Amino acid sequence: MMIDAHVHIEFGEYTPAYIEKMIERACECGVTEIWVLDHTHKFVEFKPVYEIIRADAFNRAWYDRKRPIPLSEFLDFAAAIRKNQYPVTVKFGLEVCYFEEKEAQLREILSRYDFDFLIGSVHFIDGFGFDLSRENWEGKDVDHLYRRYYEITESLIKSKLFTSLGHPDAIKLFEKYPDYELTGTYRRIASLLKEYGMATENNSGLVRYGFPYPGLSPDFLRILKAEGVTIHRASDAHKIEDIGRLFERLEI
Ligand SMILES: [Zn+2]
Ligand SMILES: [Zn+2]
């Protein structure tokens, strides 16, 4: 079995024809199960959660480009696909932007729905969208951002809202690294994931944004494996051709 545990529809269509193209690509690269999702920022139901980042003009411009749609469109699509038989197993979930301050609201919204999986991801550190622009890192306190990124990640895990932690070291995207050793942090995250029975992913997606190698930092991967955390391969595909991308280089 080969799972791609993070495949966005994003710019694709919620149609059987689109899923069939995804399955065709999965078959070509030996993937036997795809976890189909979209970001919560794509759906109107989650709009109140993003109020917290809209205070900032850069974030507001980013969010306002999203033009959210009703979640029912995704749910109806999932229900229709579930009725069909395919040579590849198809699961449906969401990639949820986690905000500590909005945890109660997220819990209330998510309690209304039943998904196969829920990936919790940190995309914002106290309002800073760390993967949105390299320039926005200028003058930032990198050590502080790493500390807060992993504090927020700890809160995410302890919330028990999610089945899996998304791209757990995505903060490295622009190759900014702290002056302090991350080994202790990786150990703490790994032991929490194990304690809370949560999986995580070895995600090749950053390479598409220019990061030099696919997946987790070797140190983090080694620690997660030693702790016995379940790790899934994940392409974070936003286009069909990226499904299963670089899986031959992702150890789990
Ligand atoms: Zn993400
Ligand atoms: Zn994603």
Coordinates of N, CA and C and ligand atoms in Angstrom, one line a residue:
M1 N 0.8 -1.2 0.0 CA 0.0 0.0 0.0 C 0.9 1.3 0.0
M2 N 0.5 2.2 -0.9 CA 1.3 3.5 -0.9 C 0.2 4.6 -0.8
I3 N 0.3 5.3 0.3 CA -0.7 6.4 0.5 C -0.1 7.8 0.1
D4 N -0.8 8.6 -0.6 CA -0.5 10.0 -0.7 C -1.5 10.7 0.2
A5 N -1.1 11.1 1.4 CA -2.0 11.5 2.5 C -2.3 13.0 2.5
H6 N -2.1 13.7 1.3 CA -2.3 15.2 1.3 C -2.4 15.6 -0.1
V7 N -3.6 15.6 -0.7 CA -3.8 15.9 -2.1 C -5.0 17.0 -2.2
H8 N -4.6 18.2 -2.6 CA -5.7 19.2 -2.7 C -6.4 19.1 -4.1
I9 N -7.7 19.5 -4.0 CA -8.4 19.7 -5.3 C -8.0 21.1 -5.8
E10 N -8.0 22.1 -4.8 CA -7.6 23.5 -5.1 C -8.2 24.1 -6.3
F11 N -7.4 24.1 -7.4 CA -8.0 24.7 -8.7 C -8.7 23.7 -9.5
G12 N -8.8 22.5 -9.1 CA -9.5 21.5 -9.9 C -11.0 21.6 -9.7
E13 N -11.8 20.6 -10.2 CA -13.2 20.6 -10.1 C -13.7 19.5 -9.1
Y14 N -14.8 19.8 -8.5 CA -15.5 18.8 -7.7 C -16.4 17.9 -8.6
T15 N -15.7 17.1 -9.4 CA -16.5 16.2 -10.4 C -15.8 14.8 -10.4
P16 N -16.7 13.8 -10.7 CA -16.1 12.5 -10.9 C -15.0 12.4 -12.0
A17 N -15.1 13.2 -13.0 CA -14.1 13.2 -14.1 C -12.8 13.7 -13.5
Y18 N -12.8 14.7 -12.6 CA -11.5 15.2 -12.1 C -10.9 14.1 -11.2
I19 N -11.7 13.5 -10.4 CA -11.2 12.4 -9.5 C -10.6 11.3 -10.3
E20 N -11.3 11.0 -11.4 CA -10.8 9.9 -12.3 C -9.4 10.2 -12.9
K21 N -9.2 11.5 -13.2 CA -7.8 11.9 -13.6 C -6.8 11.8 -12.5
M22 N -7.2 12.1 -11.3 CA -6.3 12.0 -10.1 C -6.0 10.6 -9.9
I23 N -6.9 9.7 -10.1 CA -6.7 8.2 -9.9 C -5.8 7.7 -11.0
E24 N -6.0 8.2 -12.2 CA -5.1 7.8 -13.3 C -3.6 8.1 -12.9
R25 N -3.4 9.3 -12.5 CA -2.1 9.8 -12.1 C -1.5 8.9 -10.9
A26 N -2.4 8.7 -9.9 CA -2.0 7.9 -8.7 C -1.5 6.5 -9.2
C27 N -2.3 5.9 -10.1 CA -1.9 4.5 -10.6 C -0.6 4.6 -11.3
E28 N -0.3 5.6 -12.1 CA 1.0 5.7 -12.8 C 2.2 5.8 -11.9
C29 N 2.0 6.3 -10.7 CA 3.1 6.5 -9.8 C 3.0 5.5 -8.6
G30 N 2.2 4.5 -8.7 CA 2.2 3.4 -7.7 C 1.5 3.8 -6.4
V31 N 0.7 4.9 -6.4 CA -0.1 5.3 -5.2 C -1.4 4.5 -5.2
T32 N -1.7 3.9 -4.1 CA -2.9 3.0 -4.0 C -4.0 3.7 -3.2
E33 N -3.7 4.8 -2.5 CA -4.7 5.5 -1.7 C -4.4 7.0 -1.7
I34 N -5.5 7.8 -2.0 CA -5.3 9.2 -1.9 C -6.2 9.9 -0.9
W35 N -5.7 10.8 -0.2 CA -6.4 11.5 0.8 C -6.7 12.9 0.2
V36 N -7.9 13.1 -0.2 CA -8.3 14.3 -0.9 C -8.8 15.4 0.1
L37 N -8.4 16.6 -0.1 CA -8.7 17.6 0.9 C -8.7 19.0 0.2
D38 N -9.2 20.0 0.9 CA -8.9 21.4 0.6 C -8.7 22.2 1.8
H39 N -8.1 23.4 1.7 CA -7.9 24.2 2.8 C -9.2 24.8 3.4
T40 N -9.2 25.0 4.7 CA -10.4 25.6 5.3 C -10.6 27.0 4.8
H41 N -9.6 27.7 4.3 CA -9.8 29.1 3.8 C -10.6 29.1 2.5
K42 N -10.9 27.9 2.0 CA -11.7 27.8 0.8 C -13.2 27.8 1.1
F43 N -13.6 27.7 2.4 CA -15.0 27.5 2.7 C -15.5 28.6 3.6
V44 N -16.7 29.0 3.2 CA -17.4 30.1 4.0 C -17.6 29.8 5.5
E45 N -17.8 28.6 5.8 CA -18.1 28.2 7.2 C -16.9 28.6 8.1
F46 N -15.7 28.7 7.5 CA -14.5 28.9 8.3 C -14.1 30.4 8.3
K47 N -14.9 31.2 7.6 CA -14.6 32.7 7.5 C -14.4 33.3 8.9
P48 N -15.2 33.1 9.9 CA -15.0 33.7 11.2 C -13.7 33.4 11.8
V49 N -13.1 32.3 11.5 CA -11.8 31.9 12.1 C -10.7 32.7 11.5
Y50 N -10.8 33.2 10.3 CA -9.8 34.0 9.6 C -9.8 35.5 10.0
E51 N -10.9 35.9 10.7 CA -11.0 37.3 11.1 C -9.7 37.7 11.9
I52 N -9.1 36.7 12.6 CA -8.0 36.9 13.4 C -6.7 37.4 12.6
I53 N -6.6 37.0 11.4 CA -5.5 37.4 10.6 C -5.8 38.6 9.6
R54 N -7.1 38.9 9.5 CA -7.5 39.9 8.6 C -7.1 41.4 9.0
A55 N -6.7 41.5 10.3 CA -6.3 42.8 10.8 C -5.1 43.3 10.0
D56 N -4.3 42.4 9.5 CA -3.1 42.8 8.8 C -3.4 42.9 7.3
A57 N -2.9 44.0 6.7 CA -3.3 44.3 5.3 C -2.8 43.3 4.3
F58 N -1.6 42.7 4.5 CA -1.1 41.7 3.6 C -1.9 40.4 3.7
N59 N -2.3 40.0 4.9 CA -3.1 38.8 5.1 C -4.5 39.1 4.5
R60 N -5.0 40.3 4.7 CA -6.4 40.6 4.3 C -6.4 40.5 2.8
A61 N -5.4 41.0 2.1 CA -5.4 40.9 0.6 C -5.3 39.4 0.2
W62 N -4.5 38.6 0.9 CA -4.4 37.2 0.6 C -5.7 36.5 0.8
Y63 N -6.3 36.7 1.9 CA -7.6 36.1 2.2 C -8.7 36.5 1.3
D64 N -8.7 37.8 0.9 CA -9.8 38.3 0.1 C -9.7 37.8 -1.3
R65 N -8.6 37.3 -1.7 CA -8.5 36.7 -3.1 C -9.1 35.3 -3.1
K66 N -9.4 34.7 -1.9 CA -9.8 33.3 -1.9 C -11.3 33.0 -2.3
R67 N -12.2 34.0 -2.2 CA -13.6 33.8 -2.6 C -14.1 32.5 -2.1
P68 N -14.3 32.3 -0.8 CA -14.8 31.0 -0.3 C -16.2 30.6 -0.8
I69 N -16.3 29.3 -0.8 CA -17.5 28.6 -1.3 C -18.1 27.8 -0.1
P70 N -19.4 27.4 -0.2 CA -20.0 26.6 0.9 C -19.3 25.2 0.9
L71 N -19.1 24.8 2.2 CA -18.5 23.5 2.4 C -19.4 22.3 1.8
S72 N -20.7 22.6 1.7 CA -21.6 21.6 1.2 C -21.2 21.1 -0.2
E73 N -20.5 22.1 -1.0 CA -20.1 21.7 -2.3 C -19.1 20.5 -2.3
F74 N -18.2 20.6 -1.3 CA -17.1 19.6 -1.1 C -17.8 18.3 -0.5
L75 N -18.7 18.5 0.4 CA -19.3 17.3 1.1 C -20.2 16.6 0.1
D76 N -20.9 17.3 -0.8 CA -21.8 16.6 -1.8 C -20.9 15.8 -2.8
F77 N -19.8 16.5 -3.1 CA -18.9 15.8 -4.0 C -18.3 14.6 -3.4
A78 N -17.9 14.6 -2.2 CA -17.3 13.5 -1.5 C -18.4 12.3 -1.4
A79 N -19.6 12.7 -1.1 CA -20.7 11.7 -1.0 C -20.9 11.0 -2.4
A80 N -20.9 11.8 -3.4 CA -21.1 11.2 -4.8 C -19.9 10.3 -5.1
I81 N -18.7 10.6 -4.8 CA -17.5 9.8 -5.2 C -17.5 8.5 -4.3
R82 N -17.9 8.6 -3.1 CA -18.0 7.4 -2.2 C -18.8 6.3 -2.8
K83 N -19.8 6.7 -3.6 CA -20.7 5.6 -4.2 C -20.0 4.8 -5.3
N84 N -18.9 5.3 -5.8 CA -18.3 4.7 -6.9 C -17.2 3.7 -6.5
Q85 N -16.8 2.8 -7.3 CA -15.7 1.9 -7.1 C -14.5 2.4 -8.0
Y86 N -13.3 2.5 -7.4 CA -12.2 2.9 -8.1 C -11.0 2.0 -7.8
P87 N -10.0 1.9 -8.7 CA -8.8 1.1 -8.4 C -7.9 1.6 -7.3
V88 N -8.2 2.9 -6.9 CA -7.5 3.5 -5.8 C -8.5 3.9 -4.7
T89 N -8.1 3.7 -3.4 CA -9.0 4.2 -2.3 C -8.9 5.7 -2.2
V90 N -10.1 6.3 -2.1 CA -10.2 7.7 -2.0 C -10.8 8.1 -0.7
K91 N -10.1 8.9 0.1 CA -10.6 9.4 1.4 C -10.7 10.9 1.3
F92 N -11.7 11.4 2.2 CA -11.9 12.9 2.1 C -11.7 13.5 3.5
G93 N -11.1 14.7 3.5 CA -10.9 15.4 4.7 C -10.6 16.9 4.5
L94 N -10.1 17.6 5.5 CA -9.8 19.0 5.3 C -8.4 19.2 5.8
E95 N -7.7 20.2 5.3 CA -6.5 20.8 5.9 C -6.9 22.0 6.6
V96 N -6.9 22.0 7.9 CA -7.4 23.0 8.8 C -6.3 23.9 9.3
C97 N -6.4 25.2 9.0 CA -5.5 26.2 9.5 C -5.8 26.3 11.0
Y98 N -4.8 26.0 11.8 CA -5.0 26.1 13.3 C -4.5 27.4 13.9
F99 N -5.4 28.0 14.7 CA -5.1 29.2 15.4 C -5.4 28.9 16.9
E100 N -4.4 29.1 17.8 CA -4.7 28.9 19.2 C -5.9 29.6 19.7
E101 N -6.0 30.9 19.3 CA -7.1 31.8 19.8 C -8.5 31.3 19.3
K102 N -8.5 30.5 18.2 CA -9.7 30.2 17.6 C -10.1 28.7 17.8
E103 N -9.4 28.1 18.7 CA -9.6 26.6 18.9 C -11.1 26.3 19.2
A104 N -11.7 27.0 20.1 CA -13.1 26.7 20.5 C -14.0 26.8 19.3
Q105 N -13.8 27.8 18.5 CA -14.6 28.1 17.3 C -14.4 26.9 16.3
L106 N -13.1 26.6 16.1 CA -12.8 25.5 15.2 C -13.5 24.2 15.7
R107 N -13.4 23.9 17.0 CA -14.0 22.7 17.5 C -15.5 22.7 17.2
E108 N -16.2 23.8 17.4 CA -17.6 23.9 17.2 C -17.9 23.7 15.7
I109 N -17.2 24.3 14.8 CA -17.4 24.1 13.4 C -17.2 22.7 12.9
L110 N -16.0 22.1 13.4 CA -15.7 20.8 12.9 C -16.6 19.7 13.5
S111 N -17.2 20.0 14.6 CA -18.1 19.0 15.2 C -19.4 18.7 14.4
R112 N -19.6 19.6 13.4 CA -20.8 19.5 12.6 C -20.6 18.4 11.5
Y113 N -19.4 18.0 11.2 CA -19.1 17.2 10.1 C -18.3 16.0 10.4
D114 N -18.4 15.0 9.5 CA -17.8 13.8 9.7 C -16.8 13.5 8.5
F115 N -15.5 13.6 8.8 CA -14.5 13.4 7.7 C -13.7 12.1 8.0
D116 N -13.1 11.6 6.9 CA -12.2 10.4 7.1 C -11.0 10.8 7.9
F117 N -10.5 12.0 7.7 CA -9.3 12.5 8.4 C -9.4 14.0 8.5
L118 N -8.6 14.6 9.4 CA -8.5 16.0 9.5 C -7.0 16.3 9.8
I119 N -6.4 17.1 8.8 CA -5.0 17.5 9.0 C -5.0 18.9 9.6
G120 N -4.3 19.0 10.7 CA -4.2 20.3 11.3 C -2.8 20.9 10.9
S121 N -2.8 22.1 10.4 CA -1.5 22.7 10.0 C -1.4 24.1 10.6
V122 N -0.2 24.5 10.9 CA 0.2 25.8 11.3 C 0.6 26.6 10.1
H123 N -0.1 27.6 9.7 CA 0.3 28.4 8.5 C 0.5 29.8 9.0
F124 N 0.1 30.2 10.2 CA 0.3 31.6 10.7 C 0.8 31.5 12.1
I125 N 1.8 32.3 12.4 CA 2.4 32.4 13.7 C 2.0 33.8 14.2
D126 N 1.1 33.9 15.1 CA 0.6 35.1 15.7 C 0.3 36.2 14.6
G127 N -0.4 35.7 13.6 CA -0.7 36.6 12.5 C 0.3 36.7 11.3
F128 N 1.5 36.1 11.5 CA 2.5 36.1 10.4 C 2.4 34.9 9.5
G129 N 2.0 35.1 8.3 CA 1.9 34.0 7.3 C 3.3 33.6 6.8
F130 N 4.0 32.7 7.5 CA 5.4 32.5 7.3 C 5.7 32.0 5.9
D131 N 4.7 31.3 5.3 CA 5.0 30.7 4.0 C 4.5 31.6 2.8
L132 N 4.0 32.8 3.1 CA 3.4 33.6 2.0 C 4.4 34.4 1.2
S133 N 5.5 34.8 1.9 CA 6.4 35.7 1.2 C 7.8 35.7 1.9
R134 N 8.8 35.5 1.1 CA 10.2 35.6 1.6 C 10.5 36.9 2.2
E135 N 10.0 38.0 1.5 CA 10.3 39.4 1.9 C 9.8 39.7 3.3
N136 N 8.7 39.1 3.6 CA 8.1 39.4 4.9 C 8.9 38.8 6.1
W137 N 9.9 38.0 5.8 CA 10.8 37.5 6.9 C 11.9 38.6 7.2
E138 N 12.0 39.6 6.4 CA 13.1 40.6 6.6 C 12.9 41.2 8.0
G139 N 14.0 41.3 8.8 CA 13.9 41.9 10.1 C 13.2 41.1 11.2
K140 N 12.7 39.9 10.9 CA 12.0 39.1 11.9 C 13.0 38.4 12.8
D141 N 12.5 38.2 14.0 CA 13.3 37.4 15.0 C 13.0 35.9 14.8
V142 N 14.0 35.3 14.1 CA 13.8 33.9 13.6 C 13.7 33.0 14.8
D143 N 14.5 33.1 15.8 CA 14.4 32.3 17.0 C 13.0 32.3 17.6
H144 N 12.5 33.5 17.8 CA 11.2 33.7 18.4 C 10.1 33.0 17.5
L145 N 10.2 33.2 16.2 CA 9.2 32.6 15.3 C 9.2 31.1 15.4
Y146 N 10.4 30.5 15.5 CA 10.5 29.0 15.6 C 9.9 28.6 17.0
R147 N 10.2 29.3 18.0 CA 9.7 29.0 19.3 C 8.2 29.0 19.3
R148 N 7.6 30.1 18.8 CA 6.2 30.2 18.7 C 5.6 29.2 17.8
Y149 N 6.2 28.9 16.6 CA 5.7 27.9 15.7 C 5.5 26.6 16.4
Y150 N 6.5 26.2 17.2 CA 6.4 24.9 17.8 C 5.5 24.9 19.1
E151 N 5.4 26.1 19.7 CA 4.4 26.2 20.8 C 3.0 26.0 20.2
I152 N 2.7 26.6 19.1 CA 1.4 26.6 18.5 C 1.2 25.1 18.0
T153 N 2.2 24.5 17.5 CA 2.1 23.1 17.1 C 1.7 22.2 18.3
E154 N 2.3 22.5 19.5 CA 2.0 21.7 20.7 C 0.5 21.9 21.0
S155 N 0.0 23.1 20.9 CA -1.4 23.4 21.2 C -2.3 22.6 20.2
L156 N -1.8 22.6 19.0 CA -2.6 21.9 17.9 C -2.8 20.4 18.3
I157 N -1.7 19.8 18.7 CA -1.7 18.4 19.0 C -2.6 18.2 20.2
K158 N -2.4 19.0 21.3 CA -3.2 18.8 22.5 C -4.7 19.1 22.3
S159 N -5.0 19.8 21.3 CA -6.5 20.2 21.0 C -7.3 18.9 20.7
K160 N -6.6 17.8 20.3 CA -7.2 16.6 19.9 C -8.3 16.8 18.8
L161 N -8.1 17.8 18.0 CA -9.1 18.1 16.9 C -8.7 17.3 15.6
F162 N -7.5 16.9 15.5 CA -7.0 16.4 14.2 C -6.5 15.0 14.3
T163 N -6.5 14.3 13.2 CA -5.9 13.0 13.1 C -4.5 13.0 12.7
S164 N -4.0 14.1 12.1 CA -2.7 14.2 11.6 C -2.2 15.6 11.7
L165 N -0.9 15.8 11.9 CA -0.2 17.1 11.9 C 0.4 17.3 10.5
G166 N 0.0 18.4 9.8 CA 0.5 18.7 8.5 C 1.9 19.3 8.5
H167 N 2.7 18.9 7.5 CA 4.0 19.4 7.2 C 4.7 20.1 8.5
P168 N 5.1 19.2 9.4 CA 5.5 19.7 10.7 C 6.8 20.6 10.8
D169 N 7.5 20.7 9.7 CA 8.7 21.7 9.7 C 8.6 22.6 8.5
A170 N 7.4 23.0 8.1 CA 7.2 23.9 6.9 C 7.8 25.3 7.2
I171 N 8.1 25.6 8.4 CA 8.6 26.9 8.7 C 10.0 27.1 8.1
K172 N 10.7 26.0 7.7 CA 12.0 26.1 7.1 C 12.0 26.5 5.6
L173 N 10.7 26.7 5.1 CA 10.6 27.0 3.6 C 11.6 27.9 3.0
F174 N 11.8 29.1 3.6 CA 12.7 30.1 3.1 C 14.1 29.9 3.6
E175 N 14.4 28.7 4.2 CA 15.8 28.4 4.7 C 16.3 29.4 5.7
K176 N 15.4 29.8 6.5 CA 15.7 30.6 7.7 C 15.7 29.7 8.9
Y177 N 16.8 29.6 9.6 CA 17.0 28.7 10.7 C 17.3 29.4 12.0
P178 N 16.9 28.9 13.1 CA 17.2 29.5 14.4 C 18.6 29.3 14.8
D179 N 19.1 30.1 15.8 CA 20.5 29.9 16.3 C 20.5 28.8 17.3
Y180 N 19.4 28.4 17.8 CA 19.4 27.3 18.8 C 19.2 25.9 18.2
E181 N 19.5 24.9 18.9 CA 19.4 23.5 18.4 C 17.9 23.1 18.4
L182 N 17.5 22.5 17.3 CA 16.0 22.1 17.3 C 15.8 20.6 17.8
T183 N 16.9 19.9 18.1 CA 16.7 18.5 18.4 C 15.7 18.3 19.6
G184 N 15.8 19.1 20.6 CA 14.9 19.0 21.8 C 13.5 19.3 21.4
T185 N 13.3 20.2 20.5 CA 11.9 20.6 20.0 C 11.4 19.4 19.3
Y186 N 12.2 18.8 18.4 CA 11.7 17.6 17.6 C 11.3 16.5 18.5
R187 N 12.1 16.3 19.6 CA 11.8 15.2 20.5 C 10.5 15.4 21.2
R188 N 10.3 16.7 21.6 CA 9.0 17.1 22.3 C 7.8 16.8 21.4
I189 N 7.9 17.3 20.2 CA 6.8 17.1 19.2 C 6.5 15.6 19.0
A190 N 7.6 14.9 18.8 CA 7.5 13.5 18.5 C 6.8 12.8 19.7
S191 N 7.2 13.1 20.9 CA 6.6 12.4 22.0 C 5.2 12.8 22.2
L192 N 4.8 14.1 21.9 CA 3.4 14.5 22.1 C 2.6 13.8 21.0
L193 N 3.1 13.7 19.8 CA 2.3 13.0 18.7 C 2.0 11.6 19.1
K194 N 3.0 10.9 19.7 CA 2.9 9.5 20.1 C 1.8 9.5 21.3
E195 N 2.0 10.4 22.2 CA 1.1 10.4 23.4 C -0.4 10.6 23.0
Y196 N -0.6 11.5 22.0 CA -2.0 11.8 21.6 C -2.5 10.9 20.4
G197 N -1.7 10.0 20.0 CA -2.1 9.0 19.0 C -2.3 9.7 17.6
M198 N -1.5 10.7 17.4 CA -1.7 11.5 16.1 C -0.6 11.1 15.1
A199 N -0.9 11.1 13.9 CA 0.0 10.8 12.8 C 0.6 12.1 12.3
T200 N 1.7 12.0 11.5 CA 2.2 13.2 10.8 C 2.6 12.8 9.4
E201 N 3.2 13.7 8.7 CA 3.5 13.4 7.3 C 4.9 13.8 6.9
N202 N 5.5 13.1 6.0 CA 6.7 13.5 5.3 C 6.3 14.0 4.0
N203 N 6.3 15.4 3.9 CA 5.6 16.1 2.8 C 6.6 16.7 1.8
S204 N 6.5 16.3 0.6 CA 7.5 16.8 -0.5 C 7.1 18.1 -1.1
G205 N 6.0 18.7 -0.6 CA 5.5 20.0 -1.2 C 6.4 21.2 -1.3
L206 N 7.3 21.3 -0.3 CA 8.1 22.5 -0.2 C 9.0 22.7 -1.4
V207 N 9.4 21.6 -2.0 CA 10.3 21.6 -3.2 C 9.7 22.4 -4.3
R208 N 8.4 22.4 -4.5 CA 7.8 23.1 -5.5 C 7.9 24.6 -5.3
Y209 N 8.2 25.0 -4.1 CA 8.4 26.5 -3.8 C 9.9 26.8 -3.6
G210 N 10.7 25.9 -4.1 CA 12.2 26.2 -4.2 C 13.0 25.6 -3.0
F211 N 12.4 24.9 -2.1 CA 13.2 24.3 -1.0 C 14.1 23.2 -1.6
P212 N 15.3 23.1 -1.1 CA 16.3 22.2 -1.8 C 16.1 20.7 -1.7
Y213 N 15.4 20.2 -0.7 CA 15.2 18.7 -0.6 C 13.8 18.4 -0.2
P214 N 13.2 17.2 -0.6 CA 11.9 16.9 -0.2 C 11.7 16.4 1.2
G215 N 10.7 16.8 1.9 CA 10.4 16.2 3.2 C 11.0 16.8 4.4
L216 N 10.9 16.0 5.5 CA 11.3 16.4 6.8 C 12.8 16.6 6.9
S217 N 13.3 17.4 7.8 CA 14.7 17.5 8.0 C 15.1 16.1 8.6
P218 N 16.3 15.6 8.2 CA 16.7 14.2 8.5 C 16.7 14.0 10.0
D219 N 17.0 15.0 10.8 CA 17.0 14.9 12.3 C 15.6 14.6 12.8
F220 N 14.6 15.4 12.3 CA 13.2 15.3 12.7 C 12.7 13.9 12.3
L221 N 13.0 13.5 11.1 CA 12.5 12.2 10.6 C 13.0 11.1 11.5
R222 N 14.3 11.1 11.8 CA 14.9 10.1 12.6 C 14.3 10.0 14.0
I223 N 14.0 11.2 14.6 CA 13.4 11.2 15.9 C 11.9 10.7 15.9
L224 N 11.2 11.1 14.9 CA 9.8 10.7 14.8 C 9.7 9.2 14.6
K225 N 10.7 8.6 13.8 CA 10.7 7.2 13.6 C 11.1 6.5 14.9
A226 N 12.1 7.0 15.6 CA 12.5 6.4 16.8 C 11.4 6.3 17.9
E227 N 10.5 7.4 17.8 CA 9.4 7.5 18.8 C 8.2 6.6 18.4
G228 N 8.3 6.1 17.1 CA 7.2 5.2 16.6 C 6.0 5.9 16.2
V229 N 6.1 7.2 15.8 CA 5.0 8.0 15.3 C 4.7 7.5 13.9
T230 N 3.4 7.4 13.6 CA 2.9 7.1 12.2 C 3.2 8.2 11.3
I231 N 3.9 7.9 10.2 CA 4.3 9.0 9.2 C 3.7 8.6 7.9
H232 N 3.0 9.5 7.2 CA 2.5 9.2 5.9 C 3.3 10.0 4.9
R233 N 3.5 9.4 3.7 CA 4.0 10.2 2.6 C 2.9 11.2 2.1
A234 N 3.3 12.4 1.7 CA 2.3 13.4 1.3 C 2.9 14.3 0.2
S235 N 2.2 14.5 -0.8 CA 2.8 15.3 -1.9 C 2.3 16.8 -1.7
D236 N 1.2 17.0 -1.0 CA 0.6 18.4 -0.9 C 0.3 18.9 -2.3
A237 N -0.1 18.0 -3.2 CA -0.3 18.3 -4.6 C -1.5 19.4 -4.7
H238 N -1.2 20.4 -5.5 CA -2.3 21.3 -5.8 C -2.7 21.2 -7.3
K239 N -2.0 20.3 -8.0 CA -2.3 20.0 -9.4 C -2.1 18.5 -9.5
I240 N -2.8 17.9 -10.4 CA -2.9 16.4 -10.6 C -1.4 15.9 -10.8
E241 N -0.6 16.5 -11.6 CA 0.7 16.0 -11.9 C 1.6 15.9 -10.7
D242 N 1.2 16.6 -9.6 CA 2.1 16.5 -8.4 C 1.8 15.4 -7.5
I243 N 0.7 14.6 -7.7 CA 0.4 13.5 -6.9 C 1.6 12.5 -6.9
G244 N 2.0 12.0 -5.7 CA 3.0 11.1 -5.6 C 4.4 11.6 -5.9
R245 N 4.5 12.9 -6.1 CA 5.8 13.6 -6.5 C 6.9 13.3 -5.5
L246 N 8.0 12.8 -6.0 CA 9.3 12.6 -5.2 C 9.1 11.5 -4.1
F247 N 8.1 10.7 -4.2 CA 7.9 9.7 -3.1 C 9.1 8.7 -3.0
E248 N 9.8 8.5 -4.1 CA 11.0 7.6 -4.0 C 12.0 8.2 -3.1
R249 N 11.9 9.5 -2.8 CA 12.9 10.1 -1.9 C 12.3 10.4 -0.5
L250 N 11.1 10.0 -0.2 CA 10.5 10.2 1.1 C 10.5 8.9 1.9
E251 N 11.3 8.8 2.9 CA 11.4 7.7 3.8 C 10.2 7.8 4.8
I252 N 9.7 6.7 5.2 CA 8.7 6.8 6.3 C 8.9 5.7 7.4
Ligands
ZN1 ZN -0.4 23.5 4.5
ZN2 ZN -1.7 21.4 1.9

